[in-house]
Tab-separated table of C-alpha atoms in Angstrom:
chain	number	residue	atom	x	y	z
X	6	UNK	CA	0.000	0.000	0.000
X	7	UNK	CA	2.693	2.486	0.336
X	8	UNK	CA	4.665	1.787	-2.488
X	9	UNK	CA	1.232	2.447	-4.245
X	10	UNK	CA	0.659	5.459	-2.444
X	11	UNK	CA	4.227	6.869	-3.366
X	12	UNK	CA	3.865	6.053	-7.092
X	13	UNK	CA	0.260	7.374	-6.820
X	14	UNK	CA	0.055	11.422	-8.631
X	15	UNK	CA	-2.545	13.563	-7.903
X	16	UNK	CA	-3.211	16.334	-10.078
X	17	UNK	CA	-4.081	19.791	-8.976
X	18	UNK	CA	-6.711	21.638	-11.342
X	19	UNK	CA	-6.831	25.879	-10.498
X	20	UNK	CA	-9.369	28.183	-11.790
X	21	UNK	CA	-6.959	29.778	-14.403
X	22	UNK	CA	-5.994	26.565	-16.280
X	23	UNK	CA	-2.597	25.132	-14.359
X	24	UNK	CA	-2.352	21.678	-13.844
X	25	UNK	CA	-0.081	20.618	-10.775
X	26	UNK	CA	1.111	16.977	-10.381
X	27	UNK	CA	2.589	15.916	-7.029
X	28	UNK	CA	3.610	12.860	-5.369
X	29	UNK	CA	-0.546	11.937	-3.654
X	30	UNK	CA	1.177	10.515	-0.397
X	31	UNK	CA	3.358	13.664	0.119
X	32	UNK	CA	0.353	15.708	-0.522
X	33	UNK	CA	-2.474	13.998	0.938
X	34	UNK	CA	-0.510	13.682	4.220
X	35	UNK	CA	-0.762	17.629	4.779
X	36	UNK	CA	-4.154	18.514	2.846
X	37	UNK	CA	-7.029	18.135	4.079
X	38	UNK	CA	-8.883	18.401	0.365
X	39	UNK	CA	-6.427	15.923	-1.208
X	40	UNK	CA	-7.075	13.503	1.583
X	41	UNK	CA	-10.586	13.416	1.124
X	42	UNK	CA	-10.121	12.983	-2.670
X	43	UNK	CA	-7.399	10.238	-2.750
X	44	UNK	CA	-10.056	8.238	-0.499
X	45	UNK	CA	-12.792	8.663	-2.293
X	46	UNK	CA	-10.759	8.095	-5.859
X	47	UNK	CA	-11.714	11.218	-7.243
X	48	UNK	CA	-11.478	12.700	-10.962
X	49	UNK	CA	-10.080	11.479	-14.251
X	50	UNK	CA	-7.727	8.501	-13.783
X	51	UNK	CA	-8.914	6.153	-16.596
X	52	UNK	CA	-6.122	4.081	-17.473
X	53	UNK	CA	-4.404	3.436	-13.679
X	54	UNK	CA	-1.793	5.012	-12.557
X	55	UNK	CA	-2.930	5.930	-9.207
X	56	UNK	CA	-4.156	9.411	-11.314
X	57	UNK	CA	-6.450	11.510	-9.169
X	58	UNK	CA	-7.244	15.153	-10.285
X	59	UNK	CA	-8.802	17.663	-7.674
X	60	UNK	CA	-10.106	20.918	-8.510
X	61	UNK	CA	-8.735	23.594	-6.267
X	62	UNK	CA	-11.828	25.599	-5.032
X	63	UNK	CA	-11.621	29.753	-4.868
X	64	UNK	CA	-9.361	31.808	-6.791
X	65	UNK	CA	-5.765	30.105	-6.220
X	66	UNK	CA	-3.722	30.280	-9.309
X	67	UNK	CA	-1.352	27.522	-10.330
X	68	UNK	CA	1.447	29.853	-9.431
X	69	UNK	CA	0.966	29.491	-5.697
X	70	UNK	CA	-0.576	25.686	-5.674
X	71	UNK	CA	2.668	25.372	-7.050
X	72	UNK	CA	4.886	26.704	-4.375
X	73	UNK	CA	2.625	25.003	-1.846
X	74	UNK	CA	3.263	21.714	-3.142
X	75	UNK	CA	7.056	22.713	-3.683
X	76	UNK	CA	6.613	23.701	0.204
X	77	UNK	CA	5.001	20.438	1.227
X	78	UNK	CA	7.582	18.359	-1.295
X	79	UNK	CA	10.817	20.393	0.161
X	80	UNK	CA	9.519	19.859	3.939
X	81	UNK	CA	8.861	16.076	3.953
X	82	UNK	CA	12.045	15.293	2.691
X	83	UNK	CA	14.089	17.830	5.210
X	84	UNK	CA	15.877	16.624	7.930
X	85	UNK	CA	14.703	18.612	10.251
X	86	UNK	CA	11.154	20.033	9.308
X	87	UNK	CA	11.070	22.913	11.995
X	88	UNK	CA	14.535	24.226	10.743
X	89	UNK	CA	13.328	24.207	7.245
X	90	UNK	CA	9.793	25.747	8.105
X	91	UNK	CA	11.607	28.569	9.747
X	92	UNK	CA	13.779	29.294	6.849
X	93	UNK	CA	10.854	29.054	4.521
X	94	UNK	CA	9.400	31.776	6.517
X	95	UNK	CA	12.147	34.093	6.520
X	96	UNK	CA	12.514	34.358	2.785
X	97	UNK	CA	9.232	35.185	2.540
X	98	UNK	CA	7.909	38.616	1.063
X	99	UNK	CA	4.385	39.922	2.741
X	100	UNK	CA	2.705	39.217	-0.606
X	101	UNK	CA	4.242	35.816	-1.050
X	102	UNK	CA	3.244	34.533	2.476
X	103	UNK	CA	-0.814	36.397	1.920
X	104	UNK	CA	-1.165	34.439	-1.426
X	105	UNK	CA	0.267	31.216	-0.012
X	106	UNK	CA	-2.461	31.674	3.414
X	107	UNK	CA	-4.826	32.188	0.675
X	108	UNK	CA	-3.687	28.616	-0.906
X	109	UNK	CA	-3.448	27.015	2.348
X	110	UNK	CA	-6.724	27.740	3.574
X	111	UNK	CA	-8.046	26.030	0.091
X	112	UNK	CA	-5.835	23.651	0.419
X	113	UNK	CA	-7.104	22.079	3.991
X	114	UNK	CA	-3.208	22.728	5.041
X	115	UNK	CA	-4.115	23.431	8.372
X	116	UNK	CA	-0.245	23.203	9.630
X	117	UNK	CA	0.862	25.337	6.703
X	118	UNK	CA	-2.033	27.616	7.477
X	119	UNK	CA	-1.372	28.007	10.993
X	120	UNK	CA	2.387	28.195	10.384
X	121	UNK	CA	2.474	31.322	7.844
X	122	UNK	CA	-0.505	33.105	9.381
């Protein structure tokens, strides 16, 4: 199950046309959305592949569903998560961390949430 889970993508839809693929266990472990939608096998898989698409709800462009999953990607494999959360912070501009709350809260990232807000 999770060597399936690792080699499972899920596919991020946003409202202005991006497509994000990410790793679904690295994903679903922080968001709430994806979570629900890996378990219930949502969207357009067809052919296998462990393909599940999810349409991010609200206005998040692709630009910042793609730095959350770069976040979320970056963190799991650090060594030491709360060392990398607080550099991620600190390189942050005010704009940067507003659009990536906005993501978050979309997302179901509670931790992220609560971390940048």
């Amino acid at each position: 199950m999770a060597a399936a889970e690792e080699m499972a993508v899920v596919v991020l839809r946003c409202f202005d046309g991006t497509t994000v693929a990410a790793p679904a266990g690295v994903v679903a472990g922080r968001s709430g959305l994806v979570a629900e939608a890996v378990a219930g096998g949502a969207g357009g898989g067809g052919g296998g592949g462990g393909r599940v698409v999810v349409d991010v709800p609200g206005n998040v462009s692709g630009v910042d569903v793609a730095a959350v999953v770069a976040y979320m990607e970056s963190r799991a494999a650090a060594a030491d998560g709360d060392a990398f959360d607080g550099e991620f912070i600190g390189g942050l501009t005010h704009d940067a961390r507003i659009d990536l709350i906005h993501a978050a809260h979309h997302l179901a990232d509670k931790a992220l949430f609560n971390l940048l807000a």
